[in-house]
mmCIF file of C-alpha atoms in Angstrom:
data_model
loop_
_atom_site.group_PDB
_atom_site.id
_atom_site.type_symbol
_atom_site.label_atom_id
_atom_site.label_comp_id
_atom_site.label_asym_id
_atom_site.label_seq_id
_atom_site.Cartn_x
_atom_site.Cartn_y
_atom_site.Cartn_z
ATOM 1 C CA MET A 838 42.633 147.313 144.910
ATOM 2 C CA ASP A 839 44.843 149.719 146.863
ATOM 3 C CA LYS A 840 44.119 152.763 144.748
ATOM 4 C CA LYS A 841 40.693 154.224 144.071
ATOM 5 C CA ILE A 842 40.938 154.752 140.326
ATOM 6 C CA GLY A 843 37.364 154.575 139.055
ATOM 7 C CA ILE A 844 34.418 156.833 138.272
ATOM 8 C CA TRP A 845 30.831 156.166 139.363
ATOM 9 C CA ILE A 846 28.269 157.712 136.999
ATOM 10 C CA ASP A 847 24.571 157.567 137.871
ATOM 11 C CA PHE A 848 22.661 158.631 134.760
ATOM 12 C CA PHE A 849 19.344 158.669 136.650
ATOM 13 C CA SER A 850 20.294 161.003 139.498
ATOM 14 C CA LYS A 851 22.932 162.702 137.307
ATOM 15 C CA LYS A 852 25.540 162.279 140.017
ATOM 16 C CA ILE A 853 29.214 161.587 139.369
ATOM 17 C CA LEU A 854 31.777 160.361 141.890
ATOM 18 C CA ILE A 855 35.393 160.566 140.723
ATOM 19 C CA GLU A 856 37.769 158.546 142.866
ATOM 20 C CA LYS A 857 40.958 160.348 143.856
ATOM 21 C CA ASP A 858 43.453 158.209 141.925
ATOM 22 C CA SER A 859 41.628 158.029 138.594
ATOM 23 C CA PRO A 860 44.092 158.737 135.738
ATOM 24 C CA LEU A 861 43.597 162.142 134.129
ATOM 25 C CA TYR A 862 44.066 161.028 130.494
ATOM 26 C CA TRP A 863 41.453 158.268 130.820
ATOM 27 C CA LYS A 864 39.026 160.450 132.772
ATOM 28 C CA ASN A 865 39.247 163.093 130.053
ATOM 29 C CA MET A 866 38.411 160.512 127.365
ATOM 30 C CA ILE A 867 35.254 159.431 129.217
ATOM 31 C CA PHE A 868 33.984 162.976 129.702
ATOM 32 C CA SER A 869 34.997 164.036 126.192
ATOM 33 C CA PHE A 870 32.729 161.347 124.740
ATOM 34 C CA LEU A 871 29.845 162.340 127.010
ATOM 35 C CA LYS A 872 30.271 166.002 126.042
ATOM 36 C CA ASN A 873 30.250 165.086 122.332
ATOM 37 C CA TRP A 874 27.174 162.888 122.780
ATOM 38 C CA TYR A 875 25.170 165.669 124.390
ATOM 39 C CA ASN A 876 26.103 168.395 121.871
ATOM 40 C CA ASN A 877 23.934 169.267 118.860
ATOM 41 C CA ASN A 878 26.139 167.563 116.273
ATOM 42 C CA PRO A 879 24.210 164.628 114.729
ATOM 43 C CA PHE A 880 27.307 162.461 114.307
ATOM 44 C CA LEU A 881 30.580 161.420 115.950
ATOM 45 C CA THR A 882 33.944 160.821 114.287
ATOM 46 C CA ILE A 883 35.872 157.863 115.689
ATOM 47 C CA PHE A 884 38.543 155.400 114.581
ATOM 48 C CA THR A 885 38.301 151.651 114.021
ATOM 49 C CA SER A 886 40.424 149.276 116.118
ATOM 50 C CA GLY A 887 42.712 148.423 113.181
ATOM 51 C CA THR A 888 42.236 144.662 113.434
ATOM 52 C CA THR A 889 43.504 143.891 109.938
ATOM 53 C CA GLY A 890 45.404 147.064 109.112
ATOM 54 C CA MET A 891 45.697 150.739 109.934
ATOM 55 C CA PRO A 892 42.814 152.255 111.952
ATOM 56 C CA LYS A 893 40.265 154.053 109.752
ATOM 57 C CA LYS A 894 38.285 157.185 110.500
ATOM 58 C CA VAL A 895 34.546 156.465 110.588
ATOM 59 C CA ILE A 896 31.573 158.811 110.948
ATOM 60 C CA LEU A 897 28.799 157.402 113.133
ATOM 61 C CA TYR A 898 25.361 158.953 113.363
ATOM 62 C CA LYS A 899 23.943 159.272 116.859
ATOM 63 C CA LYS A 900 20.461 158.165 115.821
ATOM 64 C CA HIS A 901 21.886 154.839 114.609
ATOM 65 C CA MET A 902 23.962 154.448 117.775
ATOM 66 C CA TYR A 903 20.758 155.051 119.741
ATOM 67 C CA ASN A 904 18.896 152.358 117.797
ATOM 68 C CA ARG A 905 21.693 149.806 118.215
ATOM 69 C CA ALA A 906 21.877 150.501 121.947
ATOM 70 C CA VAL A 907 18.125 149.993 122.366
ATOM 71 C CA SER A 908 18.237 146.753 120.376
ATOM 72 C CA THR A 909 20.905 145.256 122.649
ATOM 73 C CA VAL A 910 19.257 146.336 125.905
ATOM 74 C CA GLU A 911 15.867 145.013 124.843
ATOM 75 C CA PHE A 912 17.426 141.656 123.958
ATOM 76 C CA LEU A 913 19.173 141.435 127.344
ATOM 77 C CA ASN A 914 16.118 142.781 129.209
ATOM 78 C CA LEU A 915 18.117 145.443 131.045
ATOM 79 C CA LYS A 916 15.743 148.395 130.667
ATOM 80 C CA LYS A 917 15.332 148.853 134.426
ATOM 81 C CA ILE A 918 16.478 152.262 135.718
ATOM 82 C CA GLY A 919 19.489 151.887 137.981
ATOM 83 C CA THR A 920 20.881 148.787 136.235
ATOM 84 C CA ARG A 921 24.466 148.498 137.461
ATOM 85 C CA GLY A 922 27.127 148.366 134.752
ATOM 86 C CA PHE A 923 30.883 147.802 134.910
ATOM 87 C CA LEU A 924 32.875 149.502 132.123
ATOM 88 C CA CYS A 925 36.496 148.433 131.770
ATOM 89 C CA LEU A 926 37.220 148.924 128.043
ATOM 90 C CA SER A 927 39.126 151.739 126.375
ATOM 91 C CA PRO A 928 36.930 154.820 125.751
ATOM 92 C CA ASN A 929 38.604 155.099 122.331
ATOM 93 C CA PHE A 930 36.686 152.205 120.827
ATOM 94 C CA ILE A 931 33.130 151.433 119.823
ATOM 95 C CA ALA A 932 32.391 148.826 122.521
ATOM 96 C CA SER A 933 33.032 151.340 125.294
ATOM 97 C CA LYS A 934 31.169 154.154 123.539
ATOM 98 C CA MET A 935 28.108 151.972 122.995
ATOM 99 C CA PHE A 936 28.189 150.842 126.637
ATOM 100 C CA LEU A 937 28.012 154.488 127.635
ATOM 101 C CA VAL A 938 25.165 155.151 125.165
ATOM 102 C CA ARG A 939 23.137 152.284 126.659
ATOM 103 C CA ALA A 940 23.753 153.685 130.130
ATOM 104 C CA ILE A 941 22.671 157.176 129.036
ATOM 105 C CA ILE A 942 19.456 156.039 127.349
ATOM 106 C CA PHE A 943 18.302 153.658 130.092
ATOM 107 C CA LYS A 944 19.661 155.654 133.042
ATOM 108 C CA TRP A 945 22.031 153.020 134.379
ATOM 109 C CA LYS A 946 24.465 153.461 137.228
ATOM 110 C CA ILE A 947 27.914 152.442 136.012
ATOM 111 C CA TYR A 948 31.380 152.081 137.474
ATOM 112 C CA CYS A 949 34.144 152.919 135.003
ATOM 113 C CA VAL A 950 37.749 151.799 135.493
ATOM 114 C CA PRO A 951 40.786 152.212 133.207
ATOM 115 C CA PRO A 952 41.318 149.222 130.891
ATOM 116 C CA SER A 953 43.622 146.525 132.267
ATOM 117 C CA SER A 954 44.144 142.783 131.893
ATOM 118 C CA ASN A 955 42.438 142.052 135.233
ATOM 119 C CA PRO A 956 39.835 144.814 135.676
ATOM 120 C CA LEU A 957 37.893 143.136 138.505
ATOM 121 C CA LYS A 958 40.905 142.762 140.784
ATOM 122 C CA GLY A 959 40.030 144.098 144.227
ATOM 123 C CA ILE A 960 36.448 145.007 143.246
ATOM 124 C CA LYS A 961 33.774 143.502 145.504
ATOM 125 C CA GLU A 962 30.632 145.144 144.103
ATOM 126 C CA PHE A 963 28.111 143.183 142.041
ATOM 127 C CA PHE A 964 27.024 144.305 138.568
ATOM 128 C CA ASP A 965 24.206 143.467 136.186
ATOM 129 C CA ILE A 966 26.229 143.885 132.985
ATOM 130 C CA SER A 967 29.787 144.281 131.721
ATOM 131 C CA SER A 968 31.689 144.029 128.438
ATOM 132 C CA MET A 969 35.183 142.543 128.196
ATOM 133 C CA ILE A 970 37.720 141.266 125.712
ATOM 134 C CA PRO A 971 38.786 137.588 126.056
ATOM 135 C CA MET A 972 42.085 138.462 127.772
ATOM 136 C CA GLN A 973 40.205 140.300 130.540
ATOM 137 C CA VAL A 974 37.798 137.378 130.913
ATOM 138 C CA LYS A 975 40.711 134.948 131.265
ATOM 139 C CA PHE A 976 42.321 136.896 134.130
ATOM 140 C CA SER A 977 38.971 137.614 135.785
ATOM 141 C CA LEU A 978 38.303 133.872 135.827
ATOM 142 C CA GLU A 979 41.657 133.201 137.449
ATOM 143 C CA SER A 980 41.031 135.787 140.180
ATOM 144 C CA LYS A 981 37.558 134.301 140.902
ATOM 145 C CA HIS A 982 35.778 137.667 140.599
ATOM 146 C CA ILE A 983 33.910 137.111 137.365
ATOM 147 C CA GLU A 984 30.759 135.827 139.088
ATOM 148 C CA ASN A 985 30.262 139.325 140.507
ATOM 149 C CA ILE A 986 28.765 140.045 137.078
ATOM 150 C CA LYS A 987 25.330 138.747 136.057
ATOM 151 C CA ILE A 988 25.645 139.208 132.262
ATOM 152 C CA LEU A 989 28.953 139.411 130.419
ATOM 153 C CA LEU A 990 29.363 140.446 126.784
ATOM 154 C CA ILE A 991 32.633 139.200 125.264
ATOM 155 C CA GLY A 992 33.988 140.618 122.017
ATOM 156 C CA GLY A 993 36.889 142.298 120.294
ATOM 157 C CA SER A 994 38.723 139.099 119.406
ATOM 158 C CA TYR A 995 38.357 135.337 119.008
ATOM 159 C CA ILE A 996 37.247 133.360 122.073
ATOM 160 C CA SER A 997 39.388 130.232 122.308
ATOM 161 C CA GLU A 998 37.791 126.851 122.911
ATOM 162 C CA ASN A 999 39.756 126.535 126.144
ATOM 163 C CA LEU A 1000 38.312 129.793 127.474
ATOM 164 C CA GLU A 1001 34.820 128.894 126.312
ATOM 165 C CA GLU A 1002 35.070 125.558 128.121
ATOM 166 C CA LYS A 1003 36.005 127.293 131.390
ATOM 167 C CA LEU A 1004 32.974 129.577 131.101
ATOM 168 C CA GLN A 1005 30.684 126.538 131.359
ATOM 169 C CA ASN A 1006 31.393 126.294 135.078
ATOM 170 C CA ILE A 1007 30.314 129.776 136.210
ATOM 171 C CA SER A 1008 26.964 131.365 137.037
ATOM 172 C CA THR A 1009 27.624 134.483 134.924
ATOM 173 C CA ILE A 1010 25.572 134.466 131.702
ATOM 174 C CA CYS A 1011 28.138 134.874 128.907
ATOM 175 C CA TYR A 1012 27.546 136.023 125.345
ATOM 176 C CA ALA A 1013 29.949 136.277 122.420
ATOM 177 C CA THR A 1014 29.164 139.390 120.419
ATOM 178 C CA TYR A 1015 29.629 140.005 116.700
ATOM 179 C CA GLY A 1016 30.101 143.512 115.396
ATOM 180 C CA MET A 1017 32.516 146.278 114.520
ATOM 181 C CA THR A 1018 32.792 150.045 114.437
ATOM 182 C CA GLU A 1019 31.037 150.258 111.066
ATOM 183 C CA THR A 1020 27.997 148.383 112.442
ATOM 184 C CA TYR A 1021 27.710 150.662 115.485
ATOM 185 C CA GLY A 1022 28.820 147.847 117.779
ATOM 186 C CA HIS A 1023 27.402 144.348 117.806
ATOM 187 C CA ILE A 1024 24.598 143.266 115.517
ATOM 188 C CA ALA A 1025 24.518 139.587 116.510
ATOM 189 C CA ILE A 1026 25.046 137.578 119.663
ATOM 190 C CA ARG A 1027 25.818 133.974 120.647
ATOM 191 C CA LYS A 1028 25.127 132.476 124.080
ATOM 192 C CA ILE A 1029 28.263 130.729 125.306
ATOM 193 C CA ASN A 1030 27.068 128.916 128.427
ATOM 194 C CA GLY A 1031 23.912 127.746 130.141
ATOM 195 C CA SER A 1032 21.097 125.485 129.021
ATOM 196 C CA ASN A 1033 20.470 127.245 125.692
ATOM 197 C CA LYS A 1034 24.069 127.875 124.625
ATOM 198 C CA SER A 1035 24.743 127.810 120.897
ATOM 199 C CA PHE A 1036 27.476 127.701 118.261
ATOM 200 C CA LEU A 1037 25.419 130.070 116.130
ATOM 201 C CA TYR A 1038 25.280 133.840 116.142
ATOM 202 C CA LYS A 1039 21.759 135.248 115.976
ATOM 203 C CA SER A 1040 21.283 138.719 114.564
ATOM 204 C CA PHE A 1041 18.989 141.214 116.260
ATOM 205 C CA LYS A 1042 15.486 141.573 114.876
ATOM 206 C CA ASP A 1043 16.199 144.902 113.146
ATOM 207 C CA ILE A 1044 19.208 143.504 111.240
ATOM 208 C CA ASN A 1045 19.164 141.725 107.866
ATOM 209 C CA ILE A 1046 22.063 139.547 106.719
ATOM 210 C CA ASP A 1047 23.206 137.575 103.692
ATOM 211 C CA VAL A 1048 26.500 136.556 102.042
ATOM 212 C CA ASP A 1049 28.446 137.610 98.952
ATOM 213 C CA ASN A 1050 30.011 135.285 96.356
ATOM 214 C CA ARG A 1051 32.913 134.572 98.773
ATOM 215 C CA ASN A 1052 30.462 133.483 101.492
ATOM 216 C CA CYS A 1053 31.432 136.587 103.450
ATOM 217 C CA LEU A 1054 28.798 138.164 105.657
ATOM 218 C CA ARG A 1055 26.925 141.205 104.394
ATOM 219 C CA ILE A 1056 24.972 143.280 106.912
ATOM 220 C CA PHE A 1057 22.034 145.610 106.225
ATOM 221 C CA LEU A 1058 21.593 148.407 108.772
ATOM 222 C CA GLU A 1059 18.633 150.734 109.077
ATOM 223 C CA LYS A 1060 17.202 149.054 105.933
ATOM 224 C CA LYS A 1061 19.600 150.909 103.620
ATOM 225 C CA TYR A 1062 23.187 150.917 104.914
ATOM 226 C CA VAL A 1063 25.230 147.918 103.766
ATOM 227 C CA VAL A 1064 28.375 146.759 105.562
ATOM 228 C CA GLN A 1065 30.405 144.196 103.629
ATOM 229 C CA THR A 1066 32.686 142.128 105.857
ATOM 230 C CA ASN A 1067 35.567 139.734 105.213
ATOM 231 C CA ASP A 1068 34.152 137.213 107.692
ATOM 232 C CA ILE A 1069 33.464 133.834 106.102
ATOM 233 C CA VAL A 1070 30.242 132.422 107.519
ATOM 234 C CA TYR A 1071 27.822 129.566 106.979
ATOM 235 C CA LEU A 1072 24.387 131.143 106.771
ATOM 236 C CA ILE A 1073 21.907 128.915 108.635
ATOM 237 C CA SER A 1074 18.830 131.118 108.278
ATOM 238 C CA LYS A 1075 17.890 134.721 107.571
ATOM 239 C CA ASN A 1076 19.001 135.659 111.088
ATOM 240 C CA SER A 1077 21.602 133.087 112.182
ATOM 241 C CA PHE A 1078 25.083 132.086 111.048
ATOM 242 C CA PHE A 1079 28.159 130.089 111.987
ATOM 243 C CA TRP A 1080 31.419 132.045 111.895
ATOM 244 C CA LYS A 1081 34.221 130.190 110.103
ATOM 245 C CA GLY A 1082 37.082 132.658 109.794
ATOM 246 C CA ARG A 1083 38.517 135.651 107.951
ATOM 247 C CA TYR A 1084 38.771 135.735 104.152
ATOM 248 C CA ASP A 1085 42.014 137.706 104.428
ATOM 249 C CA ASN A 1086 43.554 134.851 106.460
ATOM 250 C CA ILE A 1087 42.881 132.131 103.848
ATOM 251 C CA ILE A 1088 45.944 130.071 102.913
ATOM 252 C CA ASN A 1089 46.353 128.681 99.378
ATOM 253 C CA SER A 1090 48.649 125.683 99.758
ATOM 254 C CA GLY A 1091 49.165 123.660 96.597
ATOM 255 C CA GLY A 1092 45.855 124.935 95.205
ATOM 256 C CA ILE A 1093 43.895 123.965 98.310
ATOM 257 C CA LYS A 1094 42.263 126.852 100.161
ATOM 258 C CA ILE A 1095 42.479 126.452 103.912
ATOM 259 C CA ILE A 1096 40.682 128.563 106.524
ATOM 260 C CA PRO A 1097 43.171 128.787 109.434
ATOM 261 C CA GLU A 1098 40.514 129.294 112.102
ATOM 262 C CA LEU A 1099 38.827 125.961 111.270
ATOM 263 C CA LEU A 1100 42.157 124.128 111.387
ATOM 264 C CA GLU A 1101 42.921 125.777 114.738
ATOM 265 C CA LYS A 1102 39.724 124.291 116.168
ATOM 266 C CA ARG A 1103 40.898 120.806 115.134
ATOM 267 C CA ILE A 1104 44.291 121.045 116.798
ATOM 268 C CA ASN A 1105 43.222 123.115 119.811
ATOM 269 C CA PRO A 1106 42.838 120.079 122.166
ATOM 270 C CA PHE A 1107 46.496 119.188 121.638
ATOM 271 C CA ILE A 1108 47.964 122.586 122.530
ATOM 272 C CA PRO A 1109 48.386 123.437 126.259
ATOM 273 C CA PHE A 1110 45.525 125.713 127.325
ATOM 274 C CA TYR A 1111 47.941 128.347 128.639
ATOM 275 C CA ARG A 1112 49.617 128.761 125.245
ATOM 276 C CA ARG A 1113 48.297 130.982 122.454
ATOM 277 C CA PHE A 1114 48.779 129.764 118.902
ATOM 278 C CA PHE A 1115 47.612 130.239 115.346
ATOM 279 C CA ILE A 1116 47.975 128.718 111.886
ATOM 280 C CA SER A 1117 49.854 130.728 109.289
ATOM 281 C CA SER A 1118 51.969 130.165 106.193
ATOM 282 C CA ILE A 1119 55.347 130.943 104.696
ATOM 283 C CA SER A 1120 56.341 130.935 101.031
ATOM 284 C CA ASP A 1121 57.353 127.591 99.552
ATOM 285 C CA GLU A 1122 58.724 126.647 96.125
ATOM 286 C CA VAL A 1123 56.514 123.545 95.850
ATOM 287 C CA PHE A 1124 53.241 124.534 97.535
ATOM 288 C CA GLY A 1125 53.336 128.296 97.025
ATOM 289 C CA GLU A 1126 52.328 128.675 100.666
ATOM 290 C CA LYS A 1127 53.404 126.185 103.311
ATOM 291 C CA ILE A 1128 51.195 125.756 106.394
ATOM 292 C CA ILE A 1129 52.919 126.391 109.714
ATOM 293 C CA LEU A 1130 51.863 126.403 113.354
ATOM 294 C CA ILE A 1131 53.107 129.321 115.468
ATOM 295 C CA ILE A 1132 53.017 129.020 119.263
ATOM 296 C CA GLU A 1133 53.714 131.828 121.705
ATOM 297 C CA GLY A 1134 56.411 131.279 124.333
ATOM 298 C CA SER A 1135 59.440 129.038 124.747
ATOM 299 C CA PRO A 1136 59.668 125.709 122.851
ATOM 300 C CA ILE A 1137 57.738 122.747 124.253
ATOM 301 C CA SER A 1138 56.914 119.274 122.990
ATOM 302 C CA ILE A 1139 53.739 119.203 120.870
ATOM 303 C CA LYS A 1140 52.158 115.940 119.696
ATOM 304 C CA ILE A 1141 49.248 116.197 117.262
ATOM 305 C CA PRO A 1142 47.751 112.776 116.360
ATOM 306 C CA GLU A 1143 48.258 111.790 112.723
ATOM 307 C CA GLN A 1144 44.656 110.541 112.435
ATOM 308 C CA ILE A 1145 43.201 114.054 112.452
ATOM 309 C CA PHE A 1146 44.968 114.596 109.114
ATOM 310 C CA CYS A 1147 43.592 111.507 107.353
ATOM 311 C CA GLY A 1148 42.399 111.493 103.737
ATOM 312 C CA GLU A 1149 42.121 114.922 102.166
ATOM 313 C CA LYS A 1150 42.957 116.458 105.543
ATOM 314 C CA LYS A 1151 46.581 115.375 105.022
ATOM 315 C CA PHE A 1152 47.096 118.650 103.144
ATOM 316 C CA TYR A 1153 46.042 120.552 106.288
ATOM 317 C CA LYS A 1154 48.890 119.256 108.428
ATOM 318 C CA PRO A 1155 51.350 122.007 109.449
ATOM 319 C CA LYS A 1156 54.733 121.388 107.832
ATOM 320 C CA ASN A 1157 56.587 123.111 110.683
ATOM 321 C CA ILE A 1158 55.978 124.249 114.252
ATOM 322 C CA PHE A 1159 57.627 127.509 115.298
ATOM 323 C CA PHE A 1160 57.827 129.259 118.662
ATOM 324 C CA ILE A 1161 58.031 133.003 119.151
ATOM 325 C CA SER A 1162 58.408 134.818 122.467
ATOM 326 C CA THR A 1163 55.446 137.213 122.100
ATOM 327 C CA PHE A 1164 52.706 137.760 119.540
ATOM 328 C CA THR A 1165 52.048 141.179 118.045
ATOM 329 C CA GLU A 1166 48.601 142.424 119.150
ATOM 330 C CA ASN A 1167 46.169 145.243 118.574
ATOM 331 C CA SER A 1168 44.723 147.285 121.437
ATOM 332 C CA PHE A 1169 41.975 144.670 122.050
ATOM 333 C CA GLY A 1170 44.530 141.913 122.577
ATOM 334 C CA LYS A 1171 43.684 140.412 119.174
ATOM 335 C CA ILE A 1172 46.649 138.722 117.508
ATOM 336 C CA ARG A 1173 47.981 140.463 114.427
ATOM 337 C CA ARG A 1174 48.700 137.335 112.425
ATOM 338 C CA LYS A 1175 50.484 138.847 109.449
ATOM 339 C CA GLU A 1176 52.741 141.064 111.571
ATOM 340 C CA THR A 1177 53.606 138.170 113.915
ATOM 341 C CA THR A 1178 54.405 135.887 110.961
ATOM 342 C CA LYS A 1179 56.553 138.602 109.397
ATOM 343 C CA LYS A 1180 58.449 138.985 112.671
ATOM 344 C CA LEU A 1181 58.978 135.205 112.788
ATOM 345 C CA ILE A 1182 60.295 135.138 109.218
ATOM 346 C CA GLU A 1183 62.756 137.924 110.054
ATOM 347 C CA ILE A 1184 63.978 135.910 113.072
ATOM 348 C CA ILE A 1185 64.406 132.788 110.907
ATOM 349 C CA ASN A 1186 66.253 134.703 108.168
ATOM 350 C CA ASN A 1187 68.580 136.382 110.662
ATOM 351 C CA LYS A 1188 69.332 133.011 112.244
ATOM 352 C CA TYR A 1189 70.515 131.501 108.975
ATOM 353 C CA THR A 1190 72.340 134.512 107.451
#
């Protein structure tokens, strides 16, 4: 890294080192949060990431943020003073704020850098803990720097099977996290690699979970606050679940309800690993909604074996495959499915009018 753009914050010695090229706007966001944390106001007002719509204003109480931070650190066994953290997420969002809260409480020493797709580029230091979105993990893997981190928390968007497979070959301990702004960050965690990896998310010991009549996860915080999600899950036990997909993504094709995320897992091995894709639908006179496969980038040849759509699965087969130059994303790099599909439909309509 040619420029020195980061900030070292040692919460034990209370020393701060601001590197000369650190961007002013980003630096101000970091210190604004710290100032608000240390004031006498019992709550903070922040905005959600806007994954499925417009960002919402949410009030978060500091005492609950404190409890969530402690829960995570105890699980990861990172209570040691001077634990080295690497923060590379936007200070605007809950993941970054909670990283800072953990550092404050347990007196970590952290290196903060502005968010980018390849945050570890040019960085040679070793760290005990970091949090990243899947896009950052992908580029960090390619640049061979990811093993500078002992424990990596990955969240913010779906982790593809291709990326998860690549994480099996590194020494870094990787966890997928489940949570959102309304839950004060993650409330459950899933180990991605290593001897005890799992497909199941396990909630922290101070969290209770169940499902509603749609099989969507319901979360009980602080024994009285209820957060109702639109995440369809299979509840394995009182503290573990398998994530299936989003209720708001369900496709009703000819009366058959299809969860796109499950179908994506089936066809994932037949899509080149360097291509992003998702299952969506367009209106159809016969089926109501017709299943389509949308792939990012220029057209390529795709061959999906017929046998994976045998029996009742024949209704799951995409009727068309479309290519679009770039997907619409939110600030975490998560694909905005509905907006991308709408853009595709506009392209198709313009082509034939």
